[in-house]
Structure formats: C-alpha cells, structure tokens
C-alpha cells in the first residue's frame, strides 16, 4: 500500500512535469486541498470514474461483480477498510444516478417504450427517496439487492435493461446480473427511451454513409442494417408512453 501511495505521488509529479515541458499547463494535476492522494482516495476516485463513464454502471456492477467474490476477498484482507464497501457504495450511487436521471427525464416529457417500460417508470419513481442522501455501505448493499432498482442503461445496444432474472434471454436466468454483451432483441426486460430512438436513427445514418464507401457484400448489407435500426426507432415512436400525455 505504501508503494502504491508513493507511485501515485510519482505519477502526479511526472504528469505535471510533462504538462509543463509541453506547454499544457491546463492539463496539470492541481494540488489537492485534502493533502496527499493516498491509496484510499485513489481507489475511490478510480471507482467513481468507472461508475460514471458511459455504461460505467454496467462496468462496475458486472465486471467487478466477480471481483467482489474473488480478487476483492484477498484485497480486503490486506486493506484496512477493504474494497468491497467502496465498490458497493460507488455502484449503488451510480444505480441511484441512473434511476434519478430517468425520473427527471420522464418528468420532462421523455417517452419510453418496450415490454419493460412500465417497470422502468416504477423504478424511476423511487429515485427521490435516495437522492441527496449519503449512502453507507449497509444501505449500498440494500440498494444493490433491491430487484426493483436493477436498471442498466446500455449505450452500446441503445436500450435500457430493466433486469428481471426470470425473464432474461441472455443467460436463461442463470446469473444475478444481465449479460449485456449478449443482449437478445426479443427480451421482455427491454425498454427504450426517446434518446435511444434518436441514437438508433443517428447510427442508421452513419451506416448508410459507410455503405457508400464499402465494397461488395459489406456495402450491400449495411443499408439493411440501417433499415432495421430505423424500424426499431419507428416502433418506439408508435408505442411510446409518457407521464405528460397520461399514457404511462
Ligand atoms: S437479454 Fe438484454 S434486456 Fe434481456 S436481460 Fe439480457 S441484457 Fe437485459
């Protein structure tokens, strides 16, 4: 741990030296009012940034899911406060951020469609009771264990997975978390928002542009893929419900 702490400080010195010699002073890491960045704060910052990257909640909840049960056990034994609690708290915070953002967007008139749309709305409605409060490790575990808050935004597939284990088609109910990289379009856990539909149309436009430059079979396939994405966006707009128009 001492070595890691020293290396964090060495890295800051190196980064600031590089920024100064290249004339990139705005890239320098400023002094921290709370003193040296120890390993505890470094790990917390790391977890915070992972949780808030696009799809980051998924990264924490899924990629670190196994870490909680394997690597973390050994790590925690050597660490004063352990990494379990840190990961749980950051994942829970990101979970609450996801449903709070959805709640705010729904109140602003966002439309949502898909078999899991009403479950997503229900999850979003619980957000106000958690926002603005400090989350302890114990509360974090309760939040993560709450099946009604299992909402995963999946930017890659432009949908939201409102996870219910017994409905999952990606792994036939074998796991506590979804396999988002193996998402099945017919799954009953899918919800789509207006933002996802906009993303689908943008992606379709990009595919059409690529088709103009792609040779042979690839160039022939791309317009079909673009049409499928537009069909999904059209289906969303036909089925969307919202709080504003009283359909939700
Ligand atoms: S198939 Fe997709 S929507 Fe269904 S549970 Fe798996 S990841 Fe979620």
XYZ file of N, CA and C and ligand atoms in Angstrom:
752
model
N 0.825 -1.196 0.000
C 0.000 0.000 0.000
C 0.866 1.255 0.000
N 1.991 1.209 0.807
C 2.878 2.365 0.863
C 3.475 2.613 -0.517
N 3.874 1.511 -1.183
C 4.462 1.636 -2.514
C 3.463 2.259 -3.479
N 2.211 1.807 -3.405
C 1.197 2.351 -4.312
C 1.008 3.842 -4.061
N 0.956 4.232 -2.794
C 0.802 5.639 -2.456
C 1.936 6.466 -3.029
N 3.175 5.950 -2.918
C 4.341 6.654 -3.462
C 4.230 6.759 -4.984
N 3.758 5.681 -5.596
C 3.664 5.706 -7.068
C 2.607 6.693 -7.557
N 1.519 6.824 -6.799
C 0.505 7.822 -7.162
C 1.146 9.204 -7.151
N 1.921 9.496 -6.088
C 2.587 10.806 -5.997
C 3.610 10.972 -7.129
N 4.365 9.905 -7.426
C 5.349 9.961 -8.516
C 4.653 10.241 -9.849
N 3.490 9.610 -10.031
C 2.757 9.809 -11.284
C 2.341 11.274 -11.424
N 1.858 11.872 -10.310
C 1.429 13.275 -10.362
C 2.618 14.170 -10.713
N 3.780 13.897 -10.114
C 4.989 14.684 -10.406
C 5.350 14.550 -11.879
N 5.310 13.316 -12.400
C 5.648 13.076 -13.807
C 4.659 13.791 -14.735
N 3.341 13.643 -14.426
C 2.313 14.244 -15.295
C 2.464 15.763 -15.316
N 2.733 16.355 -14.152
C 2.870 17.813 -14.097
C 4.137 18.285 -14.817
N 5.208 17.481 -14.735
C 6.432 17.814 -15.459
C 6.173 17.788 -16.971
N 5.489 16.726 -17.422
C 5.173 16.610 -18.860
C 4.307 17.786 -19.314
N 3.302 18.126 -18.486
C 2.405 19.236 -18.848
C 3.193 20.538 -18.976
N 4.158 20.749 -18.048
C 4.936 21.995 -18.062
C 5.858 22.036 -19.280
N 6.560 20.927 -19.570
C 7.528 20.951 -20.676
C 6.841 21.036 -22.042
N 5.595 20.587 -22.119
C 4.875 20.648 -23.402
C 3.967 21.878 -23.504
N 4.040 22.748 -22.520
C 3.225 23.962 -22.568
C 1.737 23.683 -22.374
N 1.409 22.591 -21.670
C -0.005 22.244 -21.458
C -0.360 22.452 -19.979
N -0.185 23.664 -19.511
C -0.369 23.912 -18.073
C -1.795 23.594 -17.611
N -2.768 23.736 -18.519
C -4.154 23.440 -18.120
C -4.368 21.940 -17.872
N -3.408 21.105 -18.319
C -3.526 19.659 -18.103
C -2.891 19.238 -16.775
N -2.249 20.169 -16.085
C -1.555 19.804 -14.835
C -2.563 19.375 -13.768
N -2.122 18.453 -12.924
C -2.980 17.987 -11.820
C -2.786 18.956 -10.658
N -3.850 19.674 -10.259
C -3.675 20.710 -9.230
C -3.427 20.090 -7.856
N -2.807 20.878 -6.945
C -2.623 20.382 -5.574
C -3.983 20.114 -4.941
N -4.046 19.100 -4.111
C -5.318 18.732 -3.504
C -5.432 19.366 -2.122
N -6.544 20.080 -1.860
C -6.677 20.737 -0.550
C -6.692 19.752 0.618
N -6.965 18.483 0.332
C -7.028 17.492 1.419
C -5.712 16.755 1.612
N -4.643 17.244 0.960
C -3.345 16.614 1.182
C -3.016 15.567 0.132
N -2.107 14.696 0.487
C -1.653 13.675 -0.461
C -2.804 12.754 -0.866
N -2.747 12.306 -2.125
C -3.765 11.359 -2.583
C -3.318 9.970 -2.151
N -3.832 9.524 -1.044
C -3.468 8.187 -0.552
C -4.163 7.115 -1.369
N -3.870 5.877 -1.059
C -4.455 4.774 -1.829
C -5.973 4.733 -1.692
N -6.474 5.093 -0.503
C -7.922 5.017 -0.303
C -8.651 5.965 -1.244
N -8.140 7.238 -1.306
C -8.789 8.210 -2.187
C -8.552 7.878 -3.646
N -7.378 7.310 -3.942
C -7.107 6.930 -5.325
C -8.103 5.860 -5.793
N -8.333 4.856 -4.949
C -9.270 3.784 -5.325
C -10.685 4.339 -5.457
N -11.037 5.254 -4.538
C -12.387 5.831 -4.597
C -12.564 6.630 -5.894
N -11.535 7.415 -6.247
C -11.604 8.198 -7.492
C -11.736 7.266 -8.692
N -10.952 6.195 -8.669
C -10.984 5.237 -9.779
C -12.385 4.655 -9.924
N -12.953 4.197 -8.818
C -14.293 3.602 -8.852
C -15.325 4.638 -9.304
N -15.174 5.894 -8.825
C -16.108 6.951 -9.208
C -16.086 7.139 -10.733
N -14.871 7.206 -11.299
C -14.764 7.451 -12.742
C -15.279 6.273 -13.552
N -15.007 5.065 -13.083
C -15.536 3.895 -13.810
C -17.051 3.937 -13.782
N -17.626 4.253 -12.629
C -19.085 4.251 -12.492
C -19.742 5.304 -13.360
N -19.004 6.370 -13.689
C -19.633 7.457 -14.433
C -19.210 7.562 -15.885
N -18.486 6.584 -16.367
C -18.253 6.510 -17.815
C -19.546 6.037 -18.457
N -19.748 6.319 -19.780
C -20.948 5.768 -20.410
C -20.957 4.255 -20.236
N -22.054 3.754 -19.718
C -22.124 2.325 -19.469
C -21.317 1.892 -18.271
N -20.830 2.895 -17.507
C -19.944 2.581 -16.398
C -20.600 1.788 -15.296
N -21.889 2.055 -15.079
C -22.588 1.294 -14.053
C -22.496 -0.191 -14.377
N -22.639 -0.463 -15.643
C -22.548 -1.841 -16.086
C -21.156 -2.379 -15.785
N -20.144 -1.545 -16.043
C -18.774 -1.990 -15.797
C -18.579 -2.351 -14.330
N -19.068 -1.465 -13.456
C -18.889 -1.748 -12.033
C -19.712 -2.938 -11.576
N -20.976 -2.912 -11.947
C -21.875 -3.939 -11.435
C -21.534 -5.317 -11.985
N -21.096 -5.351 -13.231
C -20.866 -6.656 -13.848
C -19.394 -7.055 -13.808
N -18.522 -6.158 -14.310
C -17.116 -6.558 -14.367
C -16.523 -6.731 -12.980
N -16.969 -5.899 -12.015
C -16.479 -6.052 -10.662
C -17.334 -7.009 -9.847
N -18.420 -7.484 -10.437
C -19.263 -8.423 -9.715
C -18.458 -9.632 -9.295
N -17.650 -10.140 -10.213
C -16.843 -11.313 -9.892
C -15.703 -10.920 -8.960
N -15.273 -9.644 -9.076
C -14.166 -9.180 -8.247
C -14.556 -9.174 -6.771
N -15.841 -8.855 -6.533
C -16.309 -8.863 -5.151
C -16.110 -10.228 -4.510
N -16.292 -11.241 -5.313
C -16.280 -12.576 -4.733
C -14.917 -13.254 -4.821
N -14.014 -12.746 -5.674
C -12.719 -13.419 -5.778
C -11.566 -12.512 -5.363
N -11.136 -11.645 -6.286
C -9.970 -10.806 -6.006
C -10.189 -9.946 -4.764
N -11.401 -9.380 -4.650
C -11.664 -8.448 -3.556
C -11.486 -9.111 -2.201
N -11.770 -10.360 -2.113
C -11.652 -11.038 -0.828
C -10.217 -10.954 -0.323
N -9.249 -11.221 -1.205
C -7.846 -11.149 -0.825
C -7.403 -9.720 -0.595
N -7.881 -8.820 -1.445
C -7.517 -7.416 -1.353
C -8.017 -6.847 -0.026
N -9.280 -7.186 0.296
C -9.878 -6.647 1.509
C -9.102 -7.093 2.744
N -8.585 -8.299 2.699
C -7.885 -8.815 3.863
C -6.630 -7.994 4.155
N -6.050 -7.402 3.085
C -4.820 -6.634 3.270
C -5.108 -5.155 3.461
N -6.351 -4.759 3.227
C -6.671 -3.338 3.265
C -7.476 -3.024 4.516
N -7.204 -1.866 5.108
C -7.849 -1.538 6.373
C -9.379 -1.508 6.232
N -9.867 -0.838 5.187
C -11.324 -0.748 5.082
C -11.872 -1.663 3.991
N -10.987 -2.280 3.226
C -11.464 -3.217 2.215
C -12.012 -2.506 1.001
N -12.029 -3.236 -0.109
C -12.534 -2.623 -1.336
C -13.990 -2.998 -1.578
N -14.485 -3.988 -0.842
C -15.880 -4.396 -1.024
C -16.831 -3.225 -0.852
N -16.702 -2.551 0.294
C -17.621 -1.471 0.626
C -17.526 -0.347 -0.396
N -16.294 -0.040 -0.802
C -16.081 1.039 -1.769
C -16.812 0.743 -3.084
N -16.635 -0.457 -3.586
C -17.295 -0.828 -4.841
C -18.801 -0.848 -4.684
N -19.281 -1.352 -3.560
C -20.726 -1.386 -3.328
C -21.302 0.027 -3.302
N -20.624 0.933 -2.586
C -21.147 2.298 -2.465
C -21.147 3.002 -3.827
N -20.043 2.876 -4.581
C -19.991 3.553 -5.893
C -21.008 2.957 -6.862
N -21.181 1.637 -6.829
C -22.164 1.005 -7.716
C -23.571 1.442 -7.324
N -23.839 1.492 -6.022
C -25.169 1.917 -5.561
C -25.426 3.371 -5.953
N -24.390 4.234 -5.790
C -24.557 5.641 -6.184
C -24.885 5.756 -7.667
N -24.159 4.988 -8.481
C -24.395 5.046 -9.924
C -25.784 4.501 -10.265
N -26.231 3.487 -9.519
C -27.584 2.949 -9.724
C -28.620 4.037 -9.462
N -28.436 4.735 -8.336
C -29.383 5.800 -7.984
C -29.323 6.925 -9.022
N -28.102 7.269 -9.481
C -27.978 8.309 -10.518
C -28.761 7.911 -11.771
N -28.672 6.628 -12.152
C -29.358 6.167 -13.369
C -30.872 6.335 -13.233
N -31.436 5.872 -12.110
C -32.891 5.989 -11.970
C -33.318 7.445 -11.722
N -32.449 8.226 -11.058
C -32.789 9.643 -10.815
C -32.809 10.407 -12.146
N -31.818 10.141 -13.006
C -31.797 10.802 -14.324
C -33.032 10.415 -15.125
N -33.381 9.122 -15.063
C -34.564 8.661 -15.806
C -35.808 9.356 -15.269
N -35.886 9.458 -13.945
C -37.046 10.105 -13.324
C -37.167 11.560 -13.790
N -36.038 12.277 -13.782
C -36.064 13.694 -14.194
C -36.468 13.802 -15.663
N -35.908 12.923 -16.504
C -36.229 12.977 -17.940
C -37.703 12.647 -18.187
N -38.234 11.663 -17.446
C -39.651 11.315 -17.612
C -40.537 12.488 -17.218
N -40.152 13.168 -16.144
C -40.944 14.324 -15.718
C -40.863 15.461 -16.726
N -39.766 15.469 -17.511
C -39.625 16.497 -18.562
C -40.326 16.082 -19.859
N -40.980 14.935 -19.874
C -41.729 14.535 -21.061
C -41.109 13.429 -21.884
N -40.040 12.824 -21.374
C -39.399 11.730 -22.110
C -40.384 10.588 -22.335
N -40.379 10.042 -23.545
C -41.223 8.891 -23.856
C -40.424 7.611 -23.701
N -41.125 6.532 -23.358
C -40.451 5.252 -23.166
C -41.329 4.141 -23.731
N -40.699 3.136 -24.292
C -41.455 2.034 -24.895
C -40.786 0.717 -24.526
N -41.395 -0.360 -24.972
C -40.802 -1.680 -24.740
C -41.515 -2.430 -23.632
N -41.339 -3.754 -23.608
C -42.051 -4.572 -22.624
C -41.745 -4.201 -21.175
N -40.562 -3.617 -20.919
C -40.212 -3.284 -19.531
C -40.413 -1.803 -19.226
N -41.120 -1.081 -20.107
C -41.262 0.375 -19.930
C -41.906 0.717 -18.590
N -43.005 0.033 -18.250
C -43.698 0.391 -17.008
C -42.868 0.045 -15.769
N -42.091 -1.009 -15.840
C -41.205 -1.333 -14.710
C -40.124 -0.258 -14.557
N -39.640 0.259 -15.716
C -38.626 1.329 -15.662
C -39.213 2.582 -15.017
N -40.446 2.902 -15.358
C -41.104 4.092 -14.783
C -41.261 3.913 -13.273
N -41.627 2.703 -12.878
C -41.806 2.411 -11.452
C -40.473 2.556 -10.701
N -39.403 2.054 -11.301
C -38.082 2.171 -10.677
C -37.695 3.645 -10.552
N -37.949 4.409 -11.626
C -37.587 5.831 -11.623
C -38.328 6.578 -10.516
N -39.583 6.173 -10.274
C -40.397 6.879 -9.268
C -39.851 6.706 -7.858
N -39.001 5.704 -7.629
C -38.446 5.501 -6.282
C -37.197 6.374 -6.046
N -36.693 6.990 -7.119
C -35.416 7.714 -7.020
C -35.408 8.815 -5.952
N -36.484 9.641 -5.857
C -36.410 10.773 -4.920
C -36.097 10.355 -3.480
N -36.479 9.162 -3.064
C -36.211 8.780 -1.668
C -34.734 8.523 -1.416
N -33.926 8.370 -2.470
C -32.496 8.102 -2.283
C -31.614 9.308 -2.600
N -32.097 10.198 -3.470
C -31.214 11.261 -3.942
C -30.898 12.266 -2.824
N -29.649 12.750 -2.858
C -29.225 13.754 -1.890
C -28.891 13.184 -0.522
N -28.933 11.862 -0.372
C -28.591 11.292 0.929
C -27.246 10.570 0.830
N -26.546 10.556 1.947
C -25.276 9.826 1.999
C -25.582 8.334 2.031
N -24.837 7.585 1.249
C -25.097 6.145 1.195
C -24.020 5.416 1.998
N -24.442 4.715 3.015
C -23.488 3.913 3.790
C -23.310 2.569 3.088
N -22.302 1.836 3.528
C -22.055 0.527 2.918
C -23.262 -0.393 3.094
N -23.919 -0.280 4.263
C -25.080 -1.138 4.515
C -26.238 -0.770 3.582
N -26.479 0.547 3.423
C -27.537 0.981 2.509
C -27.212 0.584 1.079
N -25.910 0.665 0.739
C -25.495 0.304 -0.621
C -25.858 -1.147 -0.916
N -25.599 -2.019 0.051
C -25.916 -3.437 -0.164
C -27.423 -3.637 -0.316
N -28.200 -2.846 0.431
C -29.662 -2.964 0.305
C -30.121 -2.488 -1.079
N -29.519 -1.388 -1.543
C -29.890 -0.853 -2.866
C -29.551 -1.878 -3.954
N -28.357 -2.455 -3.849
C -27.923 -3.408 -4.874
C -28.750 -4.693 -4.834
N -29.315 -4.992 -3.666
C -30.122 -6.210 -3.549
C -31.586 -5.962 -3.918
N -31.941 -4.690 -4.151
C -33.335 -4.357 -4.458
C -33.624 -4.654 -5.937
N -34.420 -5.679 -6.227
C -34.647 -6.049 -7.633
C -35.367 -4.963 -8.423
N -36.075 -4.060 -7.727
C -36.810 -3.004 -8.440
C -35.891 -1.886 -8.927
N -34.630 -1.890 -8.480
C -33.696 -0.841 -8.903
C -32.670 -1.356 -9.912
N -32.872 -2.576 -10.405
C -31.898 -3.174 -11.328
C -32.119 -2.640 -12.742
N -31.722 -1.390 -12.943
C -31.894 -0.737 -14.251
C -30.509 -0.454 -14.835
N -30.219 -1.021 -15.984
C -28.902 -0.858 -16.606
C -29.090 -0.156 -17.949
N -28.532 1.031 -18.078
C -28.569 1.675 -19.387
C -27.468 1.030 -20.224
N -27.790 0.718 -21.446
C -26.812 0.043 -22.301
C -26.607 0.827 -23.582
N -25.677 1.814 -23.544
C -25.497 2.680 -24.713
C -25.101 1.907 -25.964
N -24.399 0.806 -25.783
C -23.918 0.052 -26.944
C -25.075 -0.480 -27.793
N -26.099 -1.013 -27.116
C -27.231 -1.575 -27.872
C -28.415 -0.614 -27.927
N -28.218 0.608 -27.398
C -29.245 1.640 -27.429
C -30.567 1.149 -26.843
N -30.460 0.639 -25.637
C -31.646 0.240 -24.893
C -31.334 0.263 -23.405
N -32.382 0.085 -22.629
C -32.234 0.013 -21.187
C -32.673 -1.384 -20.763
N -31.862 -2.024 -19.949
C -32.223 -3.351 -19.464
C -32.806 -3.190 -18.059
N -34.101 -3.469 -17.936
C -34.748 -3.404 -16.617
C -34.793 -4.853 -16.137
N -33.718 -5.206 -15.461
C -33.400 -6.616 -15.275
C -34.338 -7.361 -14.331
N -34.854 -8.463 -14.835
C -35.591 -9.419 -14.021
C -35.047 -10.771 -14.420
N -34.472 -11.417 -13.462
C -33.728 -12.646 -13.746
C -34.551 -13.692 -14.512
N -35.807 -13.906 -14.083
C -36.588 -14.979 -14.713
C -37.056 -14.637 -16.122
N -36.866 -13.393 -16.556
C -37.258 -13.019 -17.919
C -36.056 -12.922 -18.855
N -34.853 -12.963 -18.316
C -33.651 -12.711 -19.128
C -33.457 -13.770 -20.209
N -33.203 -13.300 -21.419
C -32.930 -14.238 -22.513
C -31.435 -14.389 -22.778
N -30.604 -13.515 -22.156
C -29.168 -13.566 -22.458
C -28.470 -14.712 -21.740
N -29.042 -15.182 -20.641
C -28.388 -16.313 -19.974
C -29.386 -17.257 -19.318
N -30.646 -17.123 -19.694
C -31.678 -18.043 -19.205
C -31.741 -18.099 -17.684
N -31.677 -16.930 -17.041
C -31.873 -16.865 -15.594
C -30.790 -17.489 -14.748
N -29.586 -17.602 -15.300
C -28.530 -18.280 -14.549
C -27.715 -17.342 -13.665
N -27.855 -16.006 -13.894
C -26.988 -15.084 -13.164
C -27.800 -13.959 -12.524
N -27.159 -13.278 -11.555
C -27.843 -12.172 -10.884
C -27.807 -10.885 -11.686
N -26.917 -10.807 -12.686
C -26.792 -9.596 -13.493
C -26.933 -9.968 -14.972
N -27.374 -9.011 -15.811
C -27.555 -9.324 -17.232
C -26.223 -9.462 -17.968
N -26.226 -10.239 -19.046
C -25.054 -10.306 -19.932
C -25.318 -9.335 -21.070
N -25.021 -8.062 -20.818
C -25.401 -7.025 -21.787
C -24.742 -7.194 -23.143
N -23.583 -7.825 -23.165
C -22.905 -8.028 -24.447
C -23.562 -9.161 -25.249
N -24.514 -9.853 -24.639
C -25.229 -10.908 -25.379
C -26.726 -10.636 -25.378
N -27.081 -9.361 -25.425
C -28.486 -8.965 -25.340
C -29.294 -9.526 -26.520
N -30.501 -9.999 -26.204
C -31.365 -10.618 -27.220
C -32.537 -9.669 -27.504
N -32.733 -9.263 -28.773
C -33.738 -8.233 -29.076
C -35.156 -8.559 -28.613
N -35.486 -9.837 -28.441
C -36.866 -10.181 -28.064
C -37.073 -10.227 -26.555
N -36.106 -9.818 -25.771
C -36.180 -9.976 -24.309
C -37.256 -9.066 -23.697
N -37.952 -9.582 -22.704
C -39.010 -8.824 -22.024
C -38.453 -7.817 -21.026
N -37.132 -7.750 -20.870
C -36.525 -6.773 -19.960
C -36.134 -5.474 -20.676
N -36.454 -5.356 -21.946
C -36.010 -4.196 -22.734
C -36.969 -3.015 -22.594
N -36.377 -1.827 -22.401
C -37.130 -0.571 -22.514
C -36.291 0.370 -23.372
N -36.973 1.225 -24.139
C -36.251 2.212 -24.964
C -36.839 3.588 -24.730
N -35.963 4.572 -24.662
C -36.430 5.948 -24.472
C -36.300 6.717 -25.785
N -36.849 7.937 -25.789
C -36.700 8.799 -26.975
C -35.219 8.984 -27.312
N -34.375 9.070 -26.264
C -32.935 9.262 -26.516
C -32.346 8.049 -27.242
N -32.771 6.863 -26.845
C -32.284 5.668 -27.547
C -32.751 5.679 -29.009
N -34.009 6.093 -29.220
C -34.531 6.115 -30.594
C -33.734 7.110 -31.446
N -33.397 8.259 -30.868
C -32.571 9.235 -31.593
C -31.214 8.602 -31.924
N -30.651 7.887 -30.966
C -29.371 7.208 -31.189
C -29.464 6.173 -32.303
N -30.595 5.467 -32.360
C -30.777 4.462 -33.422
C -30.769 5.130 -34.794
N -31.464 6.268 -34.916
C -31.504 6.961 -36.221
C -30.120 7.503 -36.603
N -29.398 8.022 -35.601
C -28.048 8.532 -35.898
C -27.146 7.392 -36.379
N -27.267 6.251 -35.698
C -26.421 5.119 -36.095
C -26.802 4.630 -37.501
N -28.101 4.672 -37.810
C -28.550 4.264 -39.150
C -27.958 5.185 -40.214
N -27.920 6.479 -39.920
C -27.355 7.445 -40.878
C -25.879 7.142 -41.127
N -25.160 6.838 -40.045
C -23.730 6.519 -40.190
C -23.558 5.271 -41.059
N -24.402 4.249 -40.840
C -24.286 3.016 -41.627
C -24.550 3.297 -43.108
N -25.548 4.148 -43.389
C -25.831 4.491 -44.786
C -24.635 5.196 -45.430
N -24.010 6.081 -44.657
C -22.828 6.785 -45.190
C -21.694 5.805 -45.458
N -21.521 4.866 -44.525
C -20.444 3.872 -44.703
C -20.722 2.992 -45.912
N -22.009 2.708 -46.149
C -22.373 1.824 -47.277
C -21.896 2.403 -48.604
N -21.895 3.728 -48.693
C -21.468 4.381 -49.925
C -19.997 4.167 -50.228
N -19.216 3.819 -49.203
C -17.772 3.649 -49.394
C -17.327 2.200 -49.249
N -18.233 1.325 -48.785
C -17.823 -0.064 -48.533
C -18.030 -0.907 -49.788
N -17.031 -1.716 -50.126
C -17.154 -2.515 -51.352
C -17.943 -3.815 -51.125
N -18.471 -4.377 -52.194
C -19.029 -5.728 -52.205
C -20.125 -5.998 -51.208
N -20.129 -7.239 -50.662
C -21.219 -7.690 -49.785
C -21.425 -6.790 -48.570
N -20.317 -6.237 -48.020
C -20.454 -5.371 -46.844
C -21.292 -4.148 -47.210
N -20.983 -3.543 -48.332
C -21.717 -2.374 -48.793
C -23.189 -2.694 -49.036
N -23.472 -3.946 -49.410
C -24.874 -4.334 -49.649
C -25.607 -4.595 -48.334
N -24.860 -5.068 -47.335
C -25.503 -5.405 -46.049
C -25.843 -4.173 -45.215
N -25.002 -3.150 -45.284
C -25.151 -2.004 -44.386
C -26.513 -1.301 -44.507
N -27.048 -1.067 -45.732
C -28.366 -0.404 -45.792
C -29.451 -1.230 -45.103
N -29.364 -2.555 -45.176
C -30.341 -3.413 -44.493
C -30.262 -3.239 -42.989
N -29.007 -3.153 -42.471
C -28.832 -2.931 -41.032
C -29.381 -1.565 -40.636
N -29.134 -0.575 -41.485
C -29.641 0.775 -41.197
C -31.170 0.764 -41.163
N -31.778 0.046 -42.084
C -33.250 -0.017 -42.126
C -33.797 -0.679 -40.866
N -33.105 -1.705 -40.374
C -33.555 -2.382 -39.143
C -33.522 -1.424 -37.944
N -32.474 -0.608 -37.882
C -32.379 0.353 -36.779
C -33.512 1.389 -36.866
N -33.823 1.829 -38.109
C -34.917 2.806 -38.258
C -36.258 2.167 -37.904
N -36.409 0.883 -38.222
C -37.652 0.185 -37.847
C -37.825 0.177 -36.330
N -36.711 -0.059 -35.607
C -36.777 -0.063 -34.134
C -37.167 1.321 -33.617
N -36.580 2.354 -34.230
C -36.906 3.733 -33.811
C -38.374 4.040 -34.116
N -38.864 3.601 -35.288
C -40.284 3.829 -35.633
C -41.191 3.097 -34.650
N -40.817 1.851 -34.328
C -41.635 1.062 -33.383
C -41.690 1.766 -32.033
N -40.571 2.368 -31.631
C -40.560 3.110 -30.357
C -41.573 4.253 -30.411
N -41.544 5.015 -31.491
C -42.419 6.190 -31.557
C -43.898 5.805 -31.651
N -44.182 4.645 -32.201
C -45.582 4.199 -32.254
C -46.075 3.776 -30.864
N -45.146 3.172 -30.069
C -45.583 2.557 -28.801
C -45.257 3.391 -27.575
N -44.548 4.495 -27.748
C -44.038 5.227 -26.576
C -45.164 5.732 -25.671
N -44.897 5.671 -24.377
C -45.814 6.231 -23.392
C -45.041 7.297 -22.617
N -45.769 8.244 -22.027
C -45.073 9.270 -21.250
C -45.946 9.745 -20.114
N -45.307 10.337 -19.101
C -46.069 10.855 -17.962
C -46.919 12.038 -18.397
N -46.383 12.820 -19.360
C -47.044 14.059 -19.767
C -48.391 13.824 -20.454
N -48.423 12.833 -21.366
C -49.681 12.639 -22.104
C -50.623 11.652 -21.401
N -50.240 11.254 -20.200
C -51.141 10.415 -19.402
C -51.193 8.960 -19.835
N -50.293 8.559 -20.747
C -50.320 7.171 -21.213
C -49.552 6.252 -20.277
N -48.671 6.837 -19.450
C -47.863 5.985 -18.571
C -48.562 5.709 -17.248
S -31.304 -10.091 -22.985
Fe -30.761 -7.915 -22.878
S -32.538 -6.901 -21.935
Fe -32.704 -9.129 -21.554
S -31.801 -9.400 -19.533
Fe -30.212 -9.808 -21.037
S -29.182 -7.816 -21.324
Fe -31.128 -7.413 -20.275
